[in-house]
PDB file of C-alpha atoms in Angstrom:
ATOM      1  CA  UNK A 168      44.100 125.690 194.089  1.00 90.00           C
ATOM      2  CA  UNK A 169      43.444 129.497 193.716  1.00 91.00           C
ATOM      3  CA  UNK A 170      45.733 129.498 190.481  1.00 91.00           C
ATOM      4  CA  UNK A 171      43.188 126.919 188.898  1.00 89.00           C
ATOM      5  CA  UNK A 172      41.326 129.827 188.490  1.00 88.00           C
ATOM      6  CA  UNK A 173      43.129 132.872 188.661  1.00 90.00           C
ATOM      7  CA  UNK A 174      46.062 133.586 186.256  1.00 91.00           C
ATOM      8  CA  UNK A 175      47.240 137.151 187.511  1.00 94.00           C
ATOM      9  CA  UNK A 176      50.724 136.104 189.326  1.00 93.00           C
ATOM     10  CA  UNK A 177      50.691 139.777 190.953  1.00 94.00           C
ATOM     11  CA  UNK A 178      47.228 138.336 192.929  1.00 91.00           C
ATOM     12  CA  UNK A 179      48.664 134.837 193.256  1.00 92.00           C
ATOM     13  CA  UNK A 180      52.001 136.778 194.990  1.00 93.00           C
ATOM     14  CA  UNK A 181      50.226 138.847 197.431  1.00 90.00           C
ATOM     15  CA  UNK A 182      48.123 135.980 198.687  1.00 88.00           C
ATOM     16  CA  UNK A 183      51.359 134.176 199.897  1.00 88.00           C
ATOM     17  CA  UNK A 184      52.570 137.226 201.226  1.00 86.00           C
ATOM     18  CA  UNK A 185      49.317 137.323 203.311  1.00 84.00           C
ATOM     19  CA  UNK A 186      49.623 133.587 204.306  1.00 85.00           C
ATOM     20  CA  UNK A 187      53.115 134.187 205.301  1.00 84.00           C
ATOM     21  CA  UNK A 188      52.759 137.636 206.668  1.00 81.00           C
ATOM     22  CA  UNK A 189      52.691 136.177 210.432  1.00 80.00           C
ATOM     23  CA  UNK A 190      50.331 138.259 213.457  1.00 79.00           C
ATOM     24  CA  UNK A 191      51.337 140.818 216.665  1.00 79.00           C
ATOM     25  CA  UNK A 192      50.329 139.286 219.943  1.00 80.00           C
ATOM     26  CA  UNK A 193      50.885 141.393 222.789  1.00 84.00           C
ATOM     27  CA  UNK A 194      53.500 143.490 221.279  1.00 85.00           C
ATOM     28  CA  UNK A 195      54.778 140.092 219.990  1.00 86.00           C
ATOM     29  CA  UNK A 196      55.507 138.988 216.388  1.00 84.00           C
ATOM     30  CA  UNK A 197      54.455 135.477 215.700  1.00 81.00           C
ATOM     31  CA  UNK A 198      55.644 134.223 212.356  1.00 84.00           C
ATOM     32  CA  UNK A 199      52.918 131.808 210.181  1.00 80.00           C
ATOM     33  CA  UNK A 200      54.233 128.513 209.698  1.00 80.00           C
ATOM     34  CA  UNK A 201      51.297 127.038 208.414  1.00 80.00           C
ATOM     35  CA  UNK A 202      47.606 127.508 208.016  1.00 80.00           C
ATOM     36  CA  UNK A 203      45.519 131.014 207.258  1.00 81.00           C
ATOM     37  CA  UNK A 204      46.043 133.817 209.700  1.00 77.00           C
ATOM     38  CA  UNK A 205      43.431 133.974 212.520  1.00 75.00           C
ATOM     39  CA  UNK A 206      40.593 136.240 212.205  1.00 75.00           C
ATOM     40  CA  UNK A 207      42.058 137.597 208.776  1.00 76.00           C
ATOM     41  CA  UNK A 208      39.587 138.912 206.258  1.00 81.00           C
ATOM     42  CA  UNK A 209      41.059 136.343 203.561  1.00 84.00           C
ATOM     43  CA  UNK A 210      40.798 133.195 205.549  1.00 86.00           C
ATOM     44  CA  UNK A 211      37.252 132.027 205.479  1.00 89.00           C
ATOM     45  CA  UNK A 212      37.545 132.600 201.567  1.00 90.00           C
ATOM     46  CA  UNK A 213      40.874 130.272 201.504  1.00 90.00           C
ATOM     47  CA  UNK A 214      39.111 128.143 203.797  1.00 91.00           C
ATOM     48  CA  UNK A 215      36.216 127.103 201.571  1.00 93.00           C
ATOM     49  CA  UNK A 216      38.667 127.227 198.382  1.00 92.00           C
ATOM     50  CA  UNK A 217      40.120 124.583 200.038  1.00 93.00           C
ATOM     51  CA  UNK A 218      37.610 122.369 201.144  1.00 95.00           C
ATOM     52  CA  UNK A 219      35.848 122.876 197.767  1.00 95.00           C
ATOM     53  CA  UNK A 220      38.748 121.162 196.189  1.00 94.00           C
ATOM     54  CA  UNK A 221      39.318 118.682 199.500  1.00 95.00           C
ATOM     55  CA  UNK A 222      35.976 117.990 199.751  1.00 97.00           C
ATOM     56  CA  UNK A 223      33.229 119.014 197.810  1.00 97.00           C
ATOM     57  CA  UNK A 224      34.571 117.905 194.011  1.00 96.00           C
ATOM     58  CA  UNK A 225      36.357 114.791 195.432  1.00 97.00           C
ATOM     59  CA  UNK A 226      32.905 113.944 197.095  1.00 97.00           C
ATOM     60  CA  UNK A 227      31.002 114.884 193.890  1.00 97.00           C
ATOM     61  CA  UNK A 228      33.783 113.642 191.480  1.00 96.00           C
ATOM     62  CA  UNK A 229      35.240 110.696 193.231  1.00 96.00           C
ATOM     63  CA  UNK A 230      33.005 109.151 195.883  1.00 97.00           C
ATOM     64  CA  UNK A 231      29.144 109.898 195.335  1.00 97.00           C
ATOM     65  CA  UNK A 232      29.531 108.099 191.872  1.00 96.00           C
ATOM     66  CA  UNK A 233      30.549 104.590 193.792  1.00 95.00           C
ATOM     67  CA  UNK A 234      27.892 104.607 196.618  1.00 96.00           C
ATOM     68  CA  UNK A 235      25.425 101.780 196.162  1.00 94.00           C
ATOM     69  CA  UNK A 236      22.415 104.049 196.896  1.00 94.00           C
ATOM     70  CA  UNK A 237      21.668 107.857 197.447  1.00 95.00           C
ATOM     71  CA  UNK A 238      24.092 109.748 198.702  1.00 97.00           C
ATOM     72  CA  UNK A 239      24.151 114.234 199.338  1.00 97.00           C
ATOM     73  CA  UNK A 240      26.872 116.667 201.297  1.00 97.00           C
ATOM     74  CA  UNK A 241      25.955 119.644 203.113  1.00 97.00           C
ATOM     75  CA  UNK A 242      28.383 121.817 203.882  1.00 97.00           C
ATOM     76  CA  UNK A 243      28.958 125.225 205.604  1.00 95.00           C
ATOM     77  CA  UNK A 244      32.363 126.755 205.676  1.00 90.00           C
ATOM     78  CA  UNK A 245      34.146 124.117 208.112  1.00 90.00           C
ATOM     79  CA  UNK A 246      31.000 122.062 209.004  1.00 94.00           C
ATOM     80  CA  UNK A 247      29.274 119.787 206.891  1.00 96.00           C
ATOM     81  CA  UNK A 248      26.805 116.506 206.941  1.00 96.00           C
ATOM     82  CA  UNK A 249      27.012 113.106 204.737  1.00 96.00           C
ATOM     83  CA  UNK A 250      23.568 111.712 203.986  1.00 96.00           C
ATOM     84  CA  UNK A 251      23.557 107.681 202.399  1.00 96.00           C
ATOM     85  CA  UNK A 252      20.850 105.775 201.809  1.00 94.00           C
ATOM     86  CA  UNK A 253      22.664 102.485 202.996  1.00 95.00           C
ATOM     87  CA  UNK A 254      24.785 102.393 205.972  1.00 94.00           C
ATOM     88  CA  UNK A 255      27.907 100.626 204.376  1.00 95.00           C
ATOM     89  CA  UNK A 256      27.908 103.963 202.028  1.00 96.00           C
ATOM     90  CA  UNK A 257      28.216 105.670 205.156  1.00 96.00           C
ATOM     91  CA  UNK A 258      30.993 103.975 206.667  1.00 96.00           C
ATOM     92  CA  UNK A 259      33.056 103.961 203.706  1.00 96.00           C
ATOM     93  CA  UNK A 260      33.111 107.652 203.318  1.00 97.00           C
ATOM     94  CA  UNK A 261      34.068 108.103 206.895  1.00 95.00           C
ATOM     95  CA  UNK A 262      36.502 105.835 206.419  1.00 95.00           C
ATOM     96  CA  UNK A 263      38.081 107.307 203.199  1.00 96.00           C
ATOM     97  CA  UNK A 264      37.354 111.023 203.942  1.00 96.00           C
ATOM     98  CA  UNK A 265      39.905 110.229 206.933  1.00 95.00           C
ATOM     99  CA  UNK A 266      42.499 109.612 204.079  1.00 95.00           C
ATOM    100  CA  UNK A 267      41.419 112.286 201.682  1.00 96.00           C
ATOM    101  CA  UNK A 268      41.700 114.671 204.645  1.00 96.00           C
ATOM    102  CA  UNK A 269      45.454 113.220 205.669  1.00 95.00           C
ATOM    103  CA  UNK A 270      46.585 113.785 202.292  1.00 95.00           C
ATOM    104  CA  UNK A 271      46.055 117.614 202.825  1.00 93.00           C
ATOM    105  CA  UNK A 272      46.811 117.725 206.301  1.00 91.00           C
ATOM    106  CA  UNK A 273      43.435 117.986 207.741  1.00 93.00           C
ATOM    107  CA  UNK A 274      42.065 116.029 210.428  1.00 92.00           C
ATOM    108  CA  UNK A 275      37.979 115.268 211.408  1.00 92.00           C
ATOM    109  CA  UNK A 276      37.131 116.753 214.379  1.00 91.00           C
ATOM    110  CA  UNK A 277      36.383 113.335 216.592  1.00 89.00           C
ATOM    111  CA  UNK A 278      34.108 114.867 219.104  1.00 88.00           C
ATOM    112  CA  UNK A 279      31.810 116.142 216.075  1.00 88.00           C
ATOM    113  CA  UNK A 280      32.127 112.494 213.931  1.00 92.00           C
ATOM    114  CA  UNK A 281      29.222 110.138 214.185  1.00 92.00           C
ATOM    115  CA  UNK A 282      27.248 107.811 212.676  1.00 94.00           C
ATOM    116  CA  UNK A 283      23.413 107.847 213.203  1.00 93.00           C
ATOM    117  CA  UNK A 284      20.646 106.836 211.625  1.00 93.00           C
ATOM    118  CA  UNK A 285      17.987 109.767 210.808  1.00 94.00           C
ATOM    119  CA  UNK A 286      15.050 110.054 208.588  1.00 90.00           C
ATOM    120  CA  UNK A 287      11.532 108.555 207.620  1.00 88.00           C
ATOM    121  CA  UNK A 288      12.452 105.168 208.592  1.00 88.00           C
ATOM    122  CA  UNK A 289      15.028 105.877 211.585  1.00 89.00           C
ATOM    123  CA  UNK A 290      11.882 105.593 214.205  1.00 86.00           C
ATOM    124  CA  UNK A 291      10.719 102.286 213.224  1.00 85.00           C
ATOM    125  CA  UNK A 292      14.238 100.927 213.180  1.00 87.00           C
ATOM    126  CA  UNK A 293      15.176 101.977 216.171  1.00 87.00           C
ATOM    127  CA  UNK A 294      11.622 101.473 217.919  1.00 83.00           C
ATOM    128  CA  UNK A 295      12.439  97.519 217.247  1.00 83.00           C
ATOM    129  CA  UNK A 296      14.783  97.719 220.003  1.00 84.00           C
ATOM    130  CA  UNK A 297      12.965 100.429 222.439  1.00 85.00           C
ATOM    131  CA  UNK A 298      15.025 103.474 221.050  1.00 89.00           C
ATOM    132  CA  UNK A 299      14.277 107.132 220.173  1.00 89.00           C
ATOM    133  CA  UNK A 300      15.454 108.297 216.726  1.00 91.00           C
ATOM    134  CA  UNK A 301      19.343 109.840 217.365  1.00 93.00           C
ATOM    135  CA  UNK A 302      18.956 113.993 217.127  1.00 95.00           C
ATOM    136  CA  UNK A 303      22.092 115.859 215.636  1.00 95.00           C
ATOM    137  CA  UNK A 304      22.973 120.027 215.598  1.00 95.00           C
ATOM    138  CA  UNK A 305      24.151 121.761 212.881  1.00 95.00           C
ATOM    139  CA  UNK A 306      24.518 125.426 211.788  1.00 94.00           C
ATOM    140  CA  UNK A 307      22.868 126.180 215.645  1.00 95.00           C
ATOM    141  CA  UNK A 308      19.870 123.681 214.661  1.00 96.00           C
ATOM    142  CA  UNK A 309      18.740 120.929 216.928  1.00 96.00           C
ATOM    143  CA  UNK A 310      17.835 118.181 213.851  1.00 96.00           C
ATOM    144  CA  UNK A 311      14.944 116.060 214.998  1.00 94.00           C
ATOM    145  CA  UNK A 312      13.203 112.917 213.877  1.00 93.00           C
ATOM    146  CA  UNK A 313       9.640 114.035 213.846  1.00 90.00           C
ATOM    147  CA  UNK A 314       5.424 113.455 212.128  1.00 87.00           C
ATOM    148  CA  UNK A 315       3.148 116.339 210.696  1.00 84.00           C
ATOM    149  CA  UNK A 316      -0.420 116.273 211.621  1.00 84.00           C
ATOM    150  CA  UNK A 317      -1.151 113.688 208.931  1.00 86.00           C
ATOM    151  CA  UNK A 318       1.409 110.949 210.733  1.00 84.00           C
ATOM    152  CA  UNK A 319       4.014 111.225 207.993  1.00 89.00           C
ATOM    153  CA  UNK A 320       7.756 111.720 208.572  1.00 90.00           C
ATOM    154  CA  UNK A 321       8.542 115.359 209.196  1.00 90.00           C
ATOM    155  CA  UNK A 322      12.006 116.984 209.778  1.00 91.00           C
ATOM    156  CA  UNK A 323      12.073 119.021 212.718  1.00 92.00           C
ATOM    157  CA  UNK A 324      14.348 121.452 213.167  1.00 94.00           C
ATOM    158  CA  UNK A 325      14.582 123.864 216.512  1.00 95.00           C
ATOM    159  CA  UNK A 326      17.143 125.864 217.847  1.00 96.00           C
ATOM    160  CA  UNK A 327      19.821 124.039 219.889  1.00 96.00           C
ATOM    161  CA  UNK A 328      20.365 124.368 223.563  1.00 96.00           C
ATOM    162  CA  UNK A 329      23.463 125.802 222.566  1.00 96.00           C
ATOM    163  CA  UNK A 330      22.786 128.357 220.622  1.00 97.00           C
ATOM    164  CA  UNK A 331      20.060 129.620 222.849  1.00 97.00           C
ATOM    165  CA  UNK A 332      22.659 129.603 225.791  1.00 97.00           C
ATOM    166  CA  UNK A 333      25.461 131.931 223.751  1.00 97.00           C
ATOM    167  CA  UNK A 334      22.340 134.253 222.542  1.00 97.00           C
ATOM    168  CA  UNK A 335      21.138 135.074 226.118  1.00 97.00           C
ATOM    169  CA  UNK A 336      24.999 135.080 227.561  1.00 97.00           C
ATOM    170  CA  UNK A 337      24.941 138.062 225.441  1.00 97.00           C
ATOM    171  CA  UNK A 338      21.996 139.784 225.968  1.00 97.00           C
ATOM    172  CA  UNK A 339      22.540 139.546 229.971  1.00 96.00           C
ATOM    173  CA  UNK A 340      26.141 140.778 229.168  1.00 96.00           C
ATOM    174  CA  UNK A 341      24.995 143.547 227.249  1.00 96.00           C
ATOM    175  CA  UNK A 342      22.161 144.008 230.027  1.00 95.00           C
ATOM    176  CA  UNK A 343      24.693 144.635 232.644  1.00 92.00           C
ATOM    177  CA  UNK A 344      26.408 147.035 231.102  1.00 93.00           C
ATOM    178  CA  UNK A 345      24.146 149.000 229.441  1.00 94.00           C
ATOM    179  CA  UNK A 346      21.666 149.238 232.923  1.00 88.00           C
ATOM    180  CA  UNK A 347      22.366 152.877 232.878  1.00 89.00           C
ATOM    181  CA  UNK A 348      20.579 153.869 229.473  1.00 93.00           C
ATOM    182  CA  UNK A 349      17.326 154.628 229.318  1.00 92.00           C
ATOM    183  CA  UNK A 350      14.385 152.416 229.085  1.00 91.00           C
ATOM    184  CA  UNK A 351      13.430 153.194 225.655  1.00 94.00           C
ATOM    185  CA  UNK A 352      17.031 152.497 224.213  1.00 95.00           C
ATOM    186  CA  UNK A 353      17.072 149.520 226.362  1.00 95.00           C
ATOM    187  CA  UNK A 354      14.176 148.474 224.534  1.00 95.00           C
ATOM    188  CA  UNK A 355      14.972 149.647 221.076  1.00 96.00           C
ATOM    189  CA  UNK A 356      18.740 147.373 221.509  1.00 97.00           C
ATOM    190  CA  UNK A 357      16.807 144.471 222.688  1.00 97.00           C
ATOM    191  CA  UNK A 358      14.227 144.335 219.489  1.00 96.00           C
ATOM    192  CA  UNK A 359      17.134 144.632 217.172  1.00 97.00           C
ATOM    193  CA  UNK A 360      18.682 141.353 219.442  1.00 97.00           C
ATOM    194  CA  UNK A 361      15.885 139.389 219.351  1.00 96.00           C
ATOM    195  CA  UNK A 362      14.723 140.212 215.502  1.00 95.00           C
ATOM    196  CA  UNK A 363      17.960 139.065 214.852  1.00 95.00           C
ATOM    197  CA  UNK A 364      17.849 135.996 216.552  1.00 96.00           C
ATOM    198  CA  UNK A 365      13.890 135.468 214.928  1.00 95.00           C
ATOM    199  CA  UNK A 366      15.556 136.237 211.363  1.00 93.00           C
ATOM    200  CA  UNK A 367      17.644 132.954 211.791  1.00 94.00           C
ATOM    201  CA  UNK A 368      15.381 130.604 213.896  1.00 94.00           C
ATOM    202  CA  UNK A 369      12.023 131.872 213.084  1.00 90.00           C
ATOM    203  CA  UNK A 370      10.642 128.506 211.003  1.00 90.00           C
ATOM    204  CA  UNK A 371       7.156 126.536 212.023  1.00 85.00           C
ATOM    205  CA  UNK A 372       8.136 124.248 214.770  1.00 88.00           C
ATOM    206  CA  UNK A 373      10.503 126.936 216.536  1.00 92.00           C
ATOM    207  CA  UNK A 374       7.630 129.211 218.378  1.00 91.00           C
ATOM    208  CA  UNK A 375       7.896 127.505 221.449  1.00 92.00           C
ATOM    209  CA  UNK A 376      11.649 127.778 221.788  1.00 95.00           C
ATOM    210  CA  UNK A 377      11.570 131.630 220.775  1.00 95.00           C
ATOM    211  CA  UNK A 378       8.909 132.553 223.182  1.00 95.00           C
ATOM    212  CA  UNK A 379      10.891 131.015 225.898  1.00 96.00           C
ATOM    213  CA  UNK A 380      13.918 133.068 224.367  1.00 97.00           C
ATOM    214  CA  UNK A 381      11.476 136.313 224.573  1.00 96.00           C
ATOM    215  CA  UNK A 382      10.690 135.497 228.267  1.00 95.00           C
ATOM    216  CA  UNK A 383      13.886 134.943 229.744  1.00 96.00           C
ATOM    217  CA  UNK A 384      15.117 138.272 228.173  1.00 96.00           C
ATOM    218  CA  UNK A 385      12.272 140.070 229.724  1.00 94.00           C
ATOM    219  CA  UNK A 386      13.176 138.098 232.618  1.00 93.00           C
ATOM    220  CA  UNK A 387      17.179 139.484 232.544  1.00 94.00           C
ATOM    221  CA  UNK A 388      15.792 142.362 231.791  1.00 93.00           C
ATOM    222  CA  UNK A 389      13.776 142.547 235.340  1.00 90.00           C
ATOM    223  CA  UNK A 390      16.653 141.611 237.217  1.00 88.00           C
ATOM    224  CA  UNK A 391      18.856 144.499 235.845  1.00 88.00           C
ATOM    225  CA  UNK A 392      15.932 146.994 236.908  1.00 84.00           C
ATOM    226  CA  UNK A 393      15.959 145.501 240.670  1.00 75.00           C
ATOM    227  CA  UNK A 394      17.166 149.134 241.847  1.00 58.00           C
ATOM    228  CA  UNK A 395      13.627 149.733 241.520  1.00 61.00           C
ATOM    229  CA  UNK A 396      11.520 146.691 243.003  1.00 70.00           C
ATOM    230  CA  UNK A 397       8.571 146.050 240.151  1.00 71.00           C
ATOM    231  CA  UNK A 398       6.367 143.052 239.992  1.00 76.00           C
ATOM    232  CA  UNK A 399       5.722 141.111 236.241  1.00 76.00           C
ATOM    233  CA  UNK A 400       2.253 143.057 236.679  1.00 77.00           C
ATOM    234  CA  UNK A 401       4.102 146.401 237.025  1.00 76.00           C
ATOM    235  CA  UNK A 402       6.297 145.621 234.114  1.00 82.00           C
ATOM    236  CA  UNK A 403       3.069 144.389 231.709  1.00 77.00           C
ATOM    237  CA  UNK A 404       1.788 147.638 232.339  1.00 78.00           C
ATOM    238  CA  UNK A 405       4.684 149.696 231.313  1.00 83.00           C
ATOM    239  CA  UNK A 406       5.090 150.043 226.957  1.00 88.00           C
ATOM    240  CA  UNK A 407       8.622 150.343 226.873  1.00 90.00           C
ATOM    241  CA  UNK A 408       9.039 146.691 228.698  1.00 90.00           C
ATOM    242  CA  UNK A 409       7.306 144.763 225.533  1.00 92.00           C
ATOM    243  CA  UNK A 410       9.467 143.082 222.888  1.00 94.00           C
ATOM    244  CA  UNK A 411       8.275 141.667 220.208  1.00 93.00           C
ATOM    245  CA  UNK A 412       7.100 137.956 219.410  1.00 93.00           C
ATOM    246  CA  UNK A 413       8.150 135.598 217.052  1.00 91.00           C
ATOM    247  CA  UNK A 414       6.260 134.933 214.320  1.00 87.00           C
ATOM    248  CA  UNK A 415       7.073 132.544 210.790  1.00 83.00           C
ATOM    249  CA  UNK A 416       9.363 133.852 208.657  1.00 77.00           C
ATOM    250  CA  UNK A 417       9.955 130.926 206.705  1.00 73.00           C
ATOM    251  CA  UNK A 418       7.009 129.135 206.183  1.00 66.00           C
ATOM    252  CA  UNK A 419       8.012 127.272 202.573  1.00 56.00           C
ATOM    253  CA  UNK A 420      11.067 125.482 204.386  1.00 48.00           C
TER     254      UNK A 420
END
């Protein structure tokens, strides 16, 4: 796939020397027998070569052409979404992305497969038979069926319980080890953690979520200063306990 593009045989050598190069585990050599090396520098680039050619130009190419209505792929390195207009498009590709993927020895991950319906008609649909439009997650978004103020469809996008879980795993990690430094750098760390959190999730119908992020790091926060027994009052009085809030950064999407 890589020599579609590149000609240079010198390049085309050393990248299956890297493939084959093997790994050290515990003192341990582990020879590569298939697949990119773990955590190397070149594998998410091989990664997304490959699905490009798996995935993307065979969907583009090959299938989108032959579906009865509309019919988009979304994809981010290893994850990706199918969106069809008709259901029967749907189930086709699932079917015959199973074979595509078996002819490069690739296999869907079953716990992450579905089929839902989603969008501007998904509520009515399912309201028929006293249902809630399905949600799905994907790139750390919680995807939900939702209006604007007007009544018209609106996608809704939040972040998932997930990702808010791993986020403050970390920062009450980092909390307990770092209870030593001083307030100010504890504070200083923290606004770089959450900003970076806000840079991701910060879109219109996520303020909610991220001020409930904000509190429950204060809140980790308070319970790694317990050497020193201060109410919420205490602590809203003291500058070098405030983080900042979360306000739109993407307000066109």
């Amino acid at each position: 796939m890589v020599a579609h593009r590149i000609a240079d045989p010198i390049i085309l050598q050393l990248l299956s020397k890297w493939l084959k190069a093997g790994a050290l585990q515990d003192g341990i050599f582990l020879p590569a027998k298939e697949g990119t090396p773990q955590g190397g520098p070149i594998s998410p680039v091989l990664s997304n070569l490959y699905l490009h050619f798996t995935l993307d130009l065979w969907f583009a190419k090959k299938f989108k052409p032959l579906c009865r209505g509309e019919a988009y792929l979304v994809r981010f390195a290893d994850d990706f979404v199918g969106c069809f207009q008709f259901q029967d498009d749907a189930k086709n590709f699932q079917r015959q992305l199973r074979e595509r993927f078996a002819q490069f020895n690739l296999e869907l991950a079953e716990d992450k497969t579905r089929l839902l319906l989603f969008g501007r008609f998904a509520a009515v649909m399912r309201g028929k038979h006293g249902q809630r439009p399905e949600t799905f997650e994907f790139l750390g978004f919680k995807h939900v069926c939702g209006v604007d103020r007007s009544g018209r469809f609106a996608l809704i996008r939040i972040p998932s319980t997930k990702s808010c879980r791993k986020f403050l795993a970390r920062t009450r990690e980092w909390l307990l080890e770092h209870r030593h430094w001083k307030r100010r750098e504890q504070q200083q760390h923290l606004t770089v953690m959450l900003r970076g959190f806000y840079q991701y999730f910060a879109l219109h119908h996520c303020d909610r979520r991220l001020s409930w992020i904000r509190h429950e790091i204060q809140r980790q926060w308070k319970q790694a200063l317990q050497r020193r027994r201060l109410s919420w009052a205490q602590l809203g009085d003291r500058p070098w306990f405030e983080l900042p809030f979360a306000r739109n950064l993407h307000p066109t999407v």
